[in-house]
mmCIF file of C-alpha atoms in Angstrom:
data_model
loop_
_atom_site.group_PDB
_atom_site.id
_atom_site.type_symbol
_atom_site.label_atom_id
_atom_site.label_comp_id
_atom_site.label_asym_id
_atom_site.label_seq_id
_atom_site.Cartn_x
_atom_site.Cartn_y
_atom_site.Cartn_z
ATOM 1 C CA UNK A 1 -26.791 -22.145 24.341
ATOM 2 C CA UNK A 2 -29.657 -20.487 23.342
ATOM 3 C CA UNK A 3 -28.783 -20.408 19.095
ATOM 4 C CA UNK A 4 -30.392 -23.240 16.862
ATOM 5 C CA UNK A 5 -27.113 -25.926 16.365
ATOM 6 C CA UNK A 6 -27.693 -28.492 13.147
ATOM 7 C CA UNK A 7 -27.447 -32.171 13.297
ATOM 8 C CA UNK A 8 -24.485 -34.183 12.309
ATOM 9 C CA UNK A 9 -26.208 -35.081 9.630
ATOM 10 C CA UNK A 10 -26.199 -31.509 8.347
ATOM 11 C CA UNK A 11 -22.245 -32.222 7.898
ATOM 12 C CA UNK A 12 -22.818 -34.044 5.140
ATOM 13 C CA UNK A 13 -24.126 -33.826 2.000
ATOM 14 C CA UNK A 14 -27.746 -32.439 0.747
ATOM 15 C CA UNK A 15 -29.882 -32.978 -2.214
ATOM 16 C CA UNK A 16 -29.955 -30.657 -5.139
ATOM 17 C CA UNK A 17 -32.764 -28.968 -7.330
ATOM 18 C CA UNK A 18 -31.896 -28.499 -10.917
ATOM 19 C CA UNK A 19 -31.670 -24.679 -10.424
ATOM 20 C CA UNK A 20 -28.423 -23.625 -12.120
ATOM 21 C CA UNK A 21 -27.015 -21.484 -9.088
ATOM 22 C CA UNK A 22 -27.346 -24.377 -7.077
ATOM 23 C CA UNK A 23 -23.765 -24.858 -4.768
ATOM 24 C CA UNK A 24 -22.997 -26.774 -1.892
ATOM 25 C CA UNK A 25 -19.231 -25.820 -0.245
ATOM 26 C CA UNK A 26 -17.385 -26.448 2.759
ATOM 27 C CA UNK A 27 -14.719 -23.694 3.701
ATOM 28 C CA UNK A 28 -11.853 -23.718 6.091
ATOM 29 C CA UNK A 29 -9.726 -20.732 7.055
ATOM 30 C CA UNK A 30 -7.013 -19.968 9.370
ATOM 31 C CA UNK A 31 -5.069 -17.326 10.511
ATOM 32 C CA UNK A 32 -1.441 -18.292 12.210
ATOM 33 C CA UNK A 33 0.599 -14.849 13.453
ATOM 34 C CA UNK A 34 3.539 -16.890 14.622
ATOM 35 C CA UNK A 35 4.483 -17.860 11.276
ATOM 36 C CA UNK A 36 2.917 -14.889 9.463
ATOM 37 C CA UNK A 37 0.136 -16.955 7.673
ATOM 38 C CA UNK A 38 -3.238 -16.906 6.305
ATOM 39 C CA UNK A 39 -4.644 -19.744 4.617
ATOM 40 C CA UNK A 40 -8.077 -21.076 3.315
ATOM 41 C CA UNK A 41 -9.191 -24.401 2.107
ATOM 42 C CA UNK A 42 -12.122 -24.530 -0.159
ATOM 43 C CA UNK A 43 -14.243 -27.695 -1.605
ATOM 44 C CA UNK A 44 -17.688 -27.536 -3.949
ATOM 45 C CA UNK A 45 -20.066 -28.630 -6.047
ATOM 46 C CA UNK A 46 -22.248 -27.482 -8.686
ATOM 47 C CA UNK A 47 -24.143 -29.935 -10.195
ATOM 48 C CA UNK A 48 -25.807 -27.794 -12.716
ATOM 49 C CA UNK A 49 -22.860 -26.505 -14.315
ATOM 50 C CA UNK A 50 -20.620 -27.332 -16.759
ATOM 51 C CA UNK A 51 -17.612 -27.868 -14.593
ATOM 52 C CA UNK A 52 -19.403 -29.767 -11.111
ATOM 53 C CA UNK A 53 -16.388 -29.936 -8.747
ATOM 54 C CA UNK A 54 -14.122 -27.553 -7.624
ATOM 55 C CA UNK A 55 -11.334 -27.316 -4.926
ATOM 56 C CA UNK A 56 -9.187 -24.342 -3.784
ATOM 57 C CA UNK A 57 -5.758 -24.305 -1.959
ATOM 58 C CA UNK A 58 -4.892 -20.292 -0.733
ATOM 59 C CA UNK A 59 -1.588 -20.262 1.494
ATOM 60 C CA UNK A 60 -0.767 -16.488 1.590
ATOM 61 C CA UNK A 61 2.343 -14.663 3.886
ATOM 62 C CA UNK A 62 2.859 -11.278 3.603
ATOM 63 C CA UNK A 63 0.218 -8.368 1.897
ATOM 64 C CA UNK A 64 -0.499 -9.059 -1.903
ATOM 65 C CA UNK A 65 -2.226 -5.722 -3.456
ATOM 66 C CA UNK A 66 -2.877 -7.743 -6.465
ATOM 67 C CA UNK A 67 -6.397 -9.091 -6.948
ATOM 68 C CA UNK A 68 -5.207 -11.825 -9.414
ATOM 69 C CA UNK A 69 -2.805 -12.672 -6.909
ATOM 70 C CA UNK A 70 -3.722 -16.578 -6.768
ATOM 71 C CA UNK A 71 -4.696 -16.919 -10.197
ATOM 72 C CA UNK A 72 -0.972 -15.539 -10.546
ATOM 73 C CA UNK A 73 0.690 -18.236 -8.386
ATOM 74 C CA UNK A 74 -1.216 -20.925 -9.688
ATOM 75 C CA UNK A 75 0.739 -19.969 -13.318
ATOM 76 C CA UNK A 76 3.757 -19.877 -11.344
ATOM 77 C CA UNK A 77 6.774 -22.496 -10.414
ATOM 78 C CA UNK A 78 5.589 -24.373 -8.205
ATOM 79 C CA UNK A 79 1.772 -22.526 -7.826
ATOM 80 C CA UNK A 80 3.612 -19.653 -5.807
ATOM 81 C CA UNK A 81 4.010 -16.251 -6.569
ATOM 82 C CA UNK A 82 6.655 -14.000 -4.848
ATOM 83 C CA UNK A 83 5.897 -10.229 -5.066
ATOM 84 C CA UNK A 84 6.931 -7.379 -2.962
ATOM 85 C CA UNK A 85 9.006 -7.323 0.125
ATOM 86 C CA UNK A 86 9.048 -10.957 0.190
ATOM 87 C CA UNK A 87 5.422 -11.588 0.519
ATOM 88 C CA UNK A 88 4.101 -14.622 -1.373
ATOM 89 C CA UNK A 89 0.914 -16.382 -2.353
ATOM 90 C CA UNK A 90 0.792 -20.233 -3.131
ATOM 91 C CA UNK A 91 -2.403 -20.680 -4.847
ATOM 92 C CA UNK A 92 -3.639 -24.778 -6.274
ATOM 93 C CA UNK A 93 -7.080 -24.380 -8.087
ATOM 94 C CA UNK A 94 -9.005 -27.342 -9.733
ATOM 95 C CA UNK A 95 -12.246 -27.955 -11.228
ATOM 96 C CA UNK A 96 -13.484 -30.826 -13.452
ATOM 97 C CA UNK A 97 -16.642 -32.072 -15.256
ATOM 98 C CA UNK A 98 -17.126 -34.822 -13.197
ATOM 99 C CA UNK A 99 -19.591 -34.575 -10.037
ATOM 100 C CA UNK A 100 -18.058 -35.370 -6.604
ATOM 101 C CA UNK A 101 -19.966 -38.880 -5.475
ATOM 102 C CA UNK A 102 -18.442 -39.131 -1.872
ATOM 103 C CA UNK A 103 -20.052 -37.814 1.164
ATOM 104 C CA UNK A 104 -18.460 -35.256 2.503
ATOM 105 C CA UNK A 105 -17.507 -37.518 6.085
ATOM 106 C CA UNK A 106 -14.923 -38.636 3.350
ATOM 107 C CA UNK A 107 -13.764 -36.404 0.441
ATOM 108 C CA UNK A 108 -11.152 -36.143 -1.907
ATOM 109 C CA UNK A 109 -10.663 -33.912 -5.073
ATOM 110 C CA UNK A 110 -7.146 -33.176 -6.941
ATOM 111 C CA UNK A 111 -4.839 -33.839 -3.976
ATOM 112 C CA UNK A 112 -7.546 -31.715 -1.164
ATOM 113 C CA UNK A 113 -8.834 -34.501 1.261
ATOM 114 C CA UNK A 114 -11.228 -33.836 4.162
ATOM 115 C CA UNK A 115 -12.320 -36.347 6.229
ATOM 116 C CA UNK A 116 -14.741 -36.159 9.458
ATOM 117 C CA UNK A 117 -12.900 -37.718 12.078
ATOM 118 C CA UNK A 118 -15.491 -37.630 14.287
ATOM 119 C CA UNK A 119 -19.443 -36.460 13.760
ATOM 120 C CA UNK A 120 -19.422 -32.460 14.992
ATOM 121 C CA UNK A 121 -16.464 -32.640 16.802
ATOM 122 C CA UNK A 122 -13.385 -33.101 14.131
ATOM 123 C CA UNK A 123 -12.041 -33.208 10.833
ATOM 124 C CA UNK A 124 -8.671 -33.646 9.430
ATOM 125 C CA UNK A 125 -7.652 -31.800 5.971
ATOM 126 C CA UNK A 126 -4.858 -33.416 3.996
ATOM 127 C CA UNK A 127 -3.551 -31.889 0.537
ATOM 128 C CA UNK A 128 -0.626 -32.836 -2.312
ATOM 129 C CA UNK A 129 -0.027 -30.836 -5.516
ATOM 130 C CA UNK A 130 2.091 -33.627 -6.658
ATOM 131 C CA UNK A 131 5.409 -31.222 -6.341
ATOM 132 C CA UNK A 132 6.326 -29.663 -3.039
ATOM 133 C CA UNK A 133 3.212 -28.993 -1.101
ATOM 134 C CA UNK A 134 1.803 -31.007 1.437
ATOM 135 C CA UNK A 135 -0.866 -29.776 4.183
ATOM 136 C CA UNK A 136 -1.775 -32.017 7.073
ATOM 137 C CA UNK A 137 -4.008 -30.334 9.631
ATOM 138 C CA UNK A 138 -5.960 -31.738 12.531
ATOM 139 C CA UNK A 139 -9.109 -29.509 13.259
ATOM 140 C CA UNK A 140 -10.880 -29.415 16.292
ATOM 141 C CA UNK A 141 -14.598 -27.517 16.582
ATOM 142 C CA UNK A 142 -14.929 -25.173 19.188
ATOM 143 C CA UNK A 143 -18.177 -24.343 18.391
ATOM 144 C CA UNK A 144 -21.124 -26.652 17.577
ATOM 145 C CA UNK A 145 -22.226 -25.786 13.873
ATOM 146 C CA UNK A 146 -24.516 -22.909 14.404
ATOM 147 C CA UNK A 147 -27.442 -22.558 12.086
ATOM 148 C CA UNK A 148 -28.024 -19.072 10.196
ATOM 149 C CA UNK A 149 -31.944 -19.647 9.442
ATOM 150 C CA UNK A 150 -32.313 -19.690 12.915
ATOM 151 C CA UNK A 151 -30.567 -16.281 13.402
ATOM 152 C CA UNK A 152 -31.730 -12.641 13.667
ATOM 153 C CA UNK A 153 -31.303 -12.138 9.995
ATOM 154 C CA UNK A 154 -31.689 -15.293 8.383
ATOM 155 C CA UNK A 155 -29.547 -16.143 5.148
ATOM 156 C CA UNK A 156 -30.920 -14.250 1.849
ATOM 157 C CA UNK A 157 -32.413 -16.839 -0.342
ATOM 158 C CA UNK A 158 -29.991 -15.919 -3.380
ATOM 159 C CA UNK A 159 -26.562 -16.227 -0.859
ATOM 160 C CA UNK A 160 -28.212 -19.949 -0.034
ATOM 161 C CA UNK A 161 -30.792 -21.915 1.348
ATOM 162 C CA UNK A 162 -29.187 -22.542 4.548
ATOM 163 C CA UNK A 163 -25.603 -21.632 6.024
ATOM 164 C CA UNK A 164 -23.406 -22.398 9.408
ATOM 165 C CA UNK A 165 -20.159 -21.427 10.744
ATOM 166 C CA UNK A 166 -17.975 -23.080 13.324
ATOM 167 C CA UNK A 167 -14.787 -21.577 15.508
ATOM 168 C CA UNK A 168 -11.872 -24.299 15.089
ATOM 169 C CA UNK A 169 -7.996 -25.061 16.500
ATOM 170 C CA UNK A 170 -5.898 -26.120 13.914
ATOM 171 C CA UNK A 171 -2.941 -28.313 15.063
ATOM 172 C CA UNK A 172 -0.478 -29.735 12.069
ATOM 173 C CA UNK A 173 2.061 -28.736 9.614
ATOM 174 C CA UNK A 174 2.098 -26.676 5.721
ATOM 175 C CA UNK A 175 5.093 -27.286 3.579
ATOM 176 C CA UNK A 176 5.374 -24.858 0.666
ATOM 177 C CA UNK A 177 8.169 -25.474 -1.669
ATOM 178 C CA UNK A 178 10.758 -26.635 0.499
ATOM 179 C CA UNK A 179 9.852 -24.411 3.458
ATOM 180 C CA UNK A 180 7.873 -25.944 6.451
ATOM 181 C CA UNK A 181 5.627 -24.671 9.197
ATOM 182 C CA UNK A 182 4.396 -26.434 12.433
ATOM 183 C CA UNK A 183 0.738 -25.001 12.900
ATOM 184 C CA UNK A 184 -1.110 -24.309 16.232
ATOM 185 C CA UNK A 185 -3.892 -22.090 15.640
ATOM 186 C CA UNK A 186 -7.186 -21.079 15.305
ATOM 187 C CA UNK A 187 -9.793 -20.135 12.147
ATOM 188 C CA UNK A 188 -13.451 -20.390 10.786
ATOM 189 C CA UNK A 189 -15.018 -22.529 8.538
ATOM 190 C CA UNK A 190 -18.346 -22.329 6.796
ATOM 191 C CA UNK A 191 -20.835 -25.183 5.341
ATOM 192 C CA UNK A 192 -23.369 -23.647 3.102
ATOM 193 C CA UNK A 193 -25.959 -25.250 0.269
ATOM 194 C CA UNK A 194 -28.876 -24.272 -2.068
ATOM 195 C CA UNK A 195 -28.980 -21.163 -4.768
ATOM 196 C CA UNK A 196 -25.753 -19.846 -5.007
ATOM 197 C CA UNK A 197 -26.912 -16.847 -7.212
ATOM 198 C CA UNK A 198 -23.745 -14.741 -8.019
ATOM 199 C CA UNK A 199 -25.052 -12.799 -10.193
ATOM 200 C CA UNK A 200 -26.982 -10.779 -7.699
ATOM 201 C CA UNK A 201 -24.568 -11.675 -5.503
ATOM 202 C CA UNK A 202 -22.122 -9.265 -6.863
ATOM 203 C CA UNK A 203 -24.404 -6.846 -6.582
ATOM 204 C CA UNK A 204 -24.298 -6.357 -2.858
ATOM 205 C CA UNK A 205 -21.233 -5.323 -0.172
ATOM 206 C CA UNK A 206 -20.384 -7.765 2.150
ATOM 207 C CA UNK A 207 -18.085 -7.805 5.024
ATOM 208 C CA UNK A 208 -16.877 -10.726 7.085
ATOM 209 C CA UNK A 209 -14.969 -10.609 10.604
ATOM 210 C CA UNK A 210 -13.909 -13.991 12.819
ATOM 211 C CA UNK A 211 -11.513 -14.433 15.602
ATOM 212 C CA UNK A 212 -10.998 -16.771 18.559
ATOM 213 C CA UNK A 213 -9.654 -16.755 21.882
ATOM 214 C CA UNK A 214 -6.600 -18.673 21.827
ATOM 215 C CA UNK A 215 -7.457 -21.064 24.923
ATOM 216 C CA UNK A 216 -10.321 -22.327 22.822
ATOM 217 C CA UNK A 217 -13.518 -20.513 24.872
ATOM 218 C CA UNK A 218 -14.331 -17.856 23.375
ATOM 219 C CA UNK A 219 -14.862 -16.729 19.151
ATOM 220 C CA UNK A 220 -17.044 -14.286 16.901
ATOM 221 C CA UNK A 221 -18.174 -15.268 13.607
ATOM 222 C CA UNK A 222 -20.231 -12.527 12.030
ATOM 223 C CA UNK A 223 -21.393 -11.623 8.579
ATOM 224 C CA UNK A 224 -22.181 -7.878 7.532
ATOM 225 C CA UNK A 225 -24.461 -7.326 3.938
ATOM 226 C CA UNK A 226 -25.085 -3.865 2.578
ATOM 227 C CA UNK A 227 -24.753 -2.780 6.417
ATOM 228 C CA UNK A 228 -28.563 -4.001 7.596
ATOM 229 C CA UNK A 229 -28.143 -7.897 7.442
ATOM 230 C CA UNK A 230 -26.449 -9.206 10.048
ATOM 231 C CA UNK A 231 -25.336 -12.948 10.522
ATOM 232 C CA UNK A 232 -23.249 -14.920 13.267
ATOM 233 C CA UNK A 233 -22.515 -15.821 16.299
ATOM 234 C CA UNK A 234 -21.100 -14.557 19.961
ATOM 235 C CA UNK A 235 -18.998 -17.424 21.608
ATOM 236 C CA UNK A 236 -18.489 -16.821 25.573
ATOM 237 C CA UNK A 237 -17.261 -19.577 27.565
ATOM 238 C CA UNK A 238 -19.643 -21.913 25.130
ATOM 239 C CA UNK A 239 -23.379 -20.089 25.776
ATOM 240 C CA UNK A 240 -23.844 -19.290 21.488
ATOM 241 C CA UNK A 241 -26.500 -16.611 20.480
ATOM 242 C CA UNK A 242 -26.839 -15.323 17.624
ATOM 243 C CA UNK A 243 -25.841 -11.581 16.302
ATOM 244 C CA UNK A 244 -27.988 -8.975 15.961
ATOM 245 C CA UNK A 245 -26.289 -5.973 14.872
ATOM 246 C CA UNK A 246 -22.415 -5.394 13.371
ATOM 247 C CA UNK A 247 -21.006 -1.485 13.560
ATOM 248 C CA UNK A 248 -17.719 -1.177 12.592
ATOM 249 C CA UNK A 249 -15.250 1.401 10.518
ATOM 250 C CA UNK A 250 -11.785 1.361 8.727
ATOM 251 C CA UNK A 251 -9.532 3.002 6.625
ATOM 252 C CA UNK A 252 -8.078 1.693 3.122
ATOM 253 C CA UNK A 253 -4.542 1.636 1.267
ATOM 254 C CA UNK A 254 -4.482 2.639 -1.858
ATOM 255 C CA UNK A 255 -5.015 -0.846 -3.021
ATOM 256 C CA UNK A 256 -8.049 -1.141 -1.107
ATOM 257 C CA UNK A 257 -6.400 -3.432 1.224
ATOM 258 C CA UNK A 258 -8.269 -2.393 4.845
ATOM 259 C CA UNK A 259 -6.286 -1.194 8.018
ATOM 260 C CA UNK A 260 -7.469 0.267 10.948
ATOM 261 C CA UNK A 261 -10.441 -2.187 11.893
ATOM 262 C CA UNK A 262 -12.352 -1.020 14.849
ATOM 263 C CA UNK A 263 -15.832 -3.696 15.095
ATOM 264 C CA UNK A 264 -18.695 -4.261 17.520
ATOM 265 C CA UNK A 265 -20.736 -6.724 17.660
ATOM 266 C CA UNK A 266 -24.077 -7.126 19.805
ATOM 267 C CA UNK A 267 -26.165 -10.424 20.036
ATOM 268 C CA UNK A 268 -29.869 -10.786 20.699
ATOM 269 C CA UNK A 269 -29.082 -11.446 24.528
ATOM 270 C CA UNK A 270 -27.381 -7.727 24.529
ATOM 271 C CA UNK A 271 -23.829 -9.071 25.088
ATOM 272 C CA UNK A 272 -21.646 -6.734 22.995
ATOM 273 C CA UNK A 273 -17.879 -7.948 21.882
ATOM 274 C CA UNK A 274 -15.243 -4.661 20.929
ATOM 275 C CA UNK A 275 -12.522 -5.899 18.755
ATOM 276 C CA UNK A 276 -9.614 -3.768 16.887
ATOM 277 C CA UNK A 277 -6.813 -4.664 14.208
ATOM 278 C CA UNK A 278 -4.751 -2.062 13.097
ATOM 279 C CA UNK A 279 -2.904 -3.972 10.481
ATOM 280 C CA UNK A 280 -3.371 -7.206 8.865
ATOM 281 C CA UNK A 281 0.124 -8.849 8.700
ATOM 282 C CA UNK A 282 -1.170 -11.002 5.864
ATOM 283 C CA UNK A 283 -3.828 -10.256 2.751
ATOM 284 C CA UNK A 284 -4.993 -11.176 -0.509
ATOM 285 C CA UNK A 285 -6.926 -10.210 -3.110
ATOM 286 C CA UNK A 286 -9.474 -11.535 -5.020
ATOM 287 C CA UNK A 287 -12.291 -11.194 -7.776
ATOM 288 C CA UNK A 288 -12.505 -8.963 -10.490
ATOM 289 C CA UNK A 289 -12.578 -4.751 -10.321
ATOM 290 C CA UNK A 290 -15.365 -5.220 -13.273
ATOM 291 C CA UNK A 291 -17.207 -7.311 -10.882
ATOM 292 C CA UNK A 292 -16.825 -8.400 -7.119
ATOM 293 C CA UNK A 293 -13.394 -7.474 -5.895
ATOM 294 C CA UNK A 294 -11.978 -7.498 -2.290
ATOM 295 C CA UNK A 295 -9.614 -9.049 -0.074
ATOM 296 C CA UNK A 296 -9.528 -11.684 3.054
ATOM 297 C CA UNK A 297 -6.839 -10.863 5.295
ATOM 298 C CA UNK A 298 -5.288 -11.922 8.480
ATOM 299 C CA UNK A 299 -4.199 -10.463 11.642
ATOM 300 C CA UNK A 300 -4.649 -10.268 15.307
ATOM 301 C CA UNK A 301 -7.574 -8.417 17.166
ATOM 302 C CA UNK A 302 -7.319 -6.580 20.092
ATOM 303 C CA UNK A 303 -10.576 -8.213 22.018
ATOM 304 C CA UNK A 304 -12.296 -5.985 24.852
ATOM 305 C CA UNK A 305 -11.732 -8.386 27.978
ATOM 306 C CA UNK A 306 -10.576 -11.132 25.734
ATOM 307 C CA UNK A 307 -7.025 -9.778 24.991
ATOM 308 C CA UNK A 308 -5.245 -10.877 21.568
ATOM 309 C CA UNK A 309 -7.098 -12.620 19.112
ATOM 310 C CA UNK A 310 -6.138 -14.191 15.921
ATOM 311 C CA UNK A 311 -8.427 -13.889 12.909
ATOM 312 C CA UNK A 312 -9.290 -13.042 9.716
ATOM 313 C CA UNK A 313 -11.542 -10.039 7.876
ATOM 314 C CA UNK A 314 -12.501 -10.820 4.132
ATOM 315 C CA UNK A 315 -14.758 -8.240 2.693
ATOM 316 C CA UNK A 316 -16.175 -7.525 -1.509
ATOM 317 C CA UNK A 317 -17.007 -4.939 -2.870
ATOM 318 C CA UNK A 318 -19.294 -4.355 -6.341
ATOM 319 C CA UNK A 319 -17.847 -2.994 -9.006
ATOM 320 C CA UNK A 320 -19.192 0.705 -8.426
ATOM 321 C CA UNK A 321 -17.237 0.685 -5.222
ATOM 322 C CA UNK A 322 -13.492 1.240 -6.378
ATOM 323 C CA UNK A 323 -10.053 1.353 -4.070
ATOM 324 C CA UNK A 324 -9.625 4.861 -4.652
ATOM 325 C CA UNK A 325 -12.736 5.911 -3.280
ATOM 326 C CA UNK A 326 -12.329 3.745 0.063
ATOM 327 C CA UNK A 327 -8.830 5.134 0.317
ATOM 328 C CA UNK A 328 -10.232 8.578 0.196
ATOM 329 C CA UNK A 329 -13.101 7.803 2.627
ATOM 330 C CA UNK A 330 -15.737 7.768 0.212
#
């Protein structure tokens, strides 16, 4: 493994500045074709704001056009929302004054628990909305958390001071409402802290593609801003190096939800991973189409030499960049 890894230590908590972007997260996705699911799990701070804590439960099944989509089902009975053709979005949002004061080897806010099970190698998440949810998921790293300053492109200074991504199995089960699902799958999750600046944020495109083999050996985690910053990782058989260049095209629906993925990635050892998705068999919006809108979706890729790989592609857009246009190949 020639790619800069953090410490355990770097699981944890960091100090803050008193800048008021300042935002440290931990983020957790999956993608599960067997039952049709995507799902992300989503935990900060901001300790220079108003509101200092925030969690995020997203279980989505099915293709939502709607960017309020989990705003929506967190209005709705029982925090899901049932649109067309049977897709739905259950959607649990939180955030409170208080500041978190656990580490996060051992965190809980508003029903969303994570707890490291063991220093780089596990974690479980655990979640109750106090109706009829419940989420218990075992998660095992596949990948050693791999550190973006380190990379070809380090992290801009206004996305945050330092970043990592990890490949994961997720073993477990998701009741929603009465309906249950055993999970054995595979997802990302990110760890990021420092200026958080979303102001400028919103100002840039950014894409985002991961997928993993499903025995476990191999994954891609890579990061595309404004289409000349390039962040992530290539995963064969466990040698990690970092990406060094993303090409990729798609087409659009008219909602702007994205279809025909076709993505390369290189790394700075030359090794070059070919993946395709023709259709996402789950998506959902999010942001605003005044500011930062897009979608994250799930879906499986068609890896060259790899075969079928689950995964997810979430990608935003500034407001000049509209659904219309990317559906007529603007």
């Amino acid at each position: 493994m020639s790619i800069a890894a953090l410490s355990a230590n770097d699981e944890l908590r960091h100090p803050h500045d008193d800048q008021f972007f300042w935002r440290e997260s931990l983020y957790f996705n999956f993608a599960d074709p067997r039952n049709g699911l995507g799902a992300w799990f989503y935990l900060w701070v901001v300790p220079n704001k108003p509101l200092k804590s925030g969690m995020l439960v997203s279980i989505y099944k099915g293709e939502s056009g709607l960017l309020t989509a989990n705003e929506r089902a967190y209005g709705s009975p029982g925090h899901r929302y049932v649109g067309d053709n049977g897709a739905w979005v259950y959607c649990y949002k939180r955030e409170v004054e208080a500041l978190i004061s656990a580490d996060f080897s051992d965190v809980e806010l508003c029903g969303l628990r994570l707890v490291r099970t063991e220093p780089l190698k596990s974690y479980r998440i655990s979640f109750h909305d106090g109706l009829d949810a419940q989420i218990d998921l075992d998660v095992g790293f596949m990948t050693p958390p791999v550190d973006y300053s380190a990379g070809v492109h380090p992290t801009p200074q206004w996305v945050a001071k330092n970043r990592y991504h990890r490949s994961w199995i997720a073993r477990g089960e998701v009741a929603i409402v009465g309906e249950r699902y055993e999970i054995a799958t595979t997802g990302d999750s990110d760890h990021s802290w420092g200026t958080r600046d979303t102001e400028e944020y919103a100002r840039h495109e950014f894409k985002m593609w991961s997928f993993q083999s499903p025995d476990g050996k191999n994954s891609v985690s890579g990061i595309d801003r404004d289409s000349r910053m390039f962040h992530g990782f290539i995963n064969i058989a466990g040698e990690l190096e970092s990406i060094e260049s993303i090409s990729h095209s798609s087409k659009y629906k008219p909602t702007g939800v994205q279809r025909d993925i076709d993505v390369t990635f290189t790394d700075r050892a030359g090794r070059v991973v070919h993946a395709r998705m023709p259709q996402m068999f789950s998506a959902i919006g999010n942001g605003s189409s005044t500011a930062l809108w897009g979608f994250e979706g799930v879906g499986v890729f068609d890896v060259d030499g790899w075969g079928p790989c689950s995964g997810l592609t979430s990608y935003f857009w500034p407001a000049r960049v509209s659904p219309a246009q990317l559906h007529g190949g603007g």
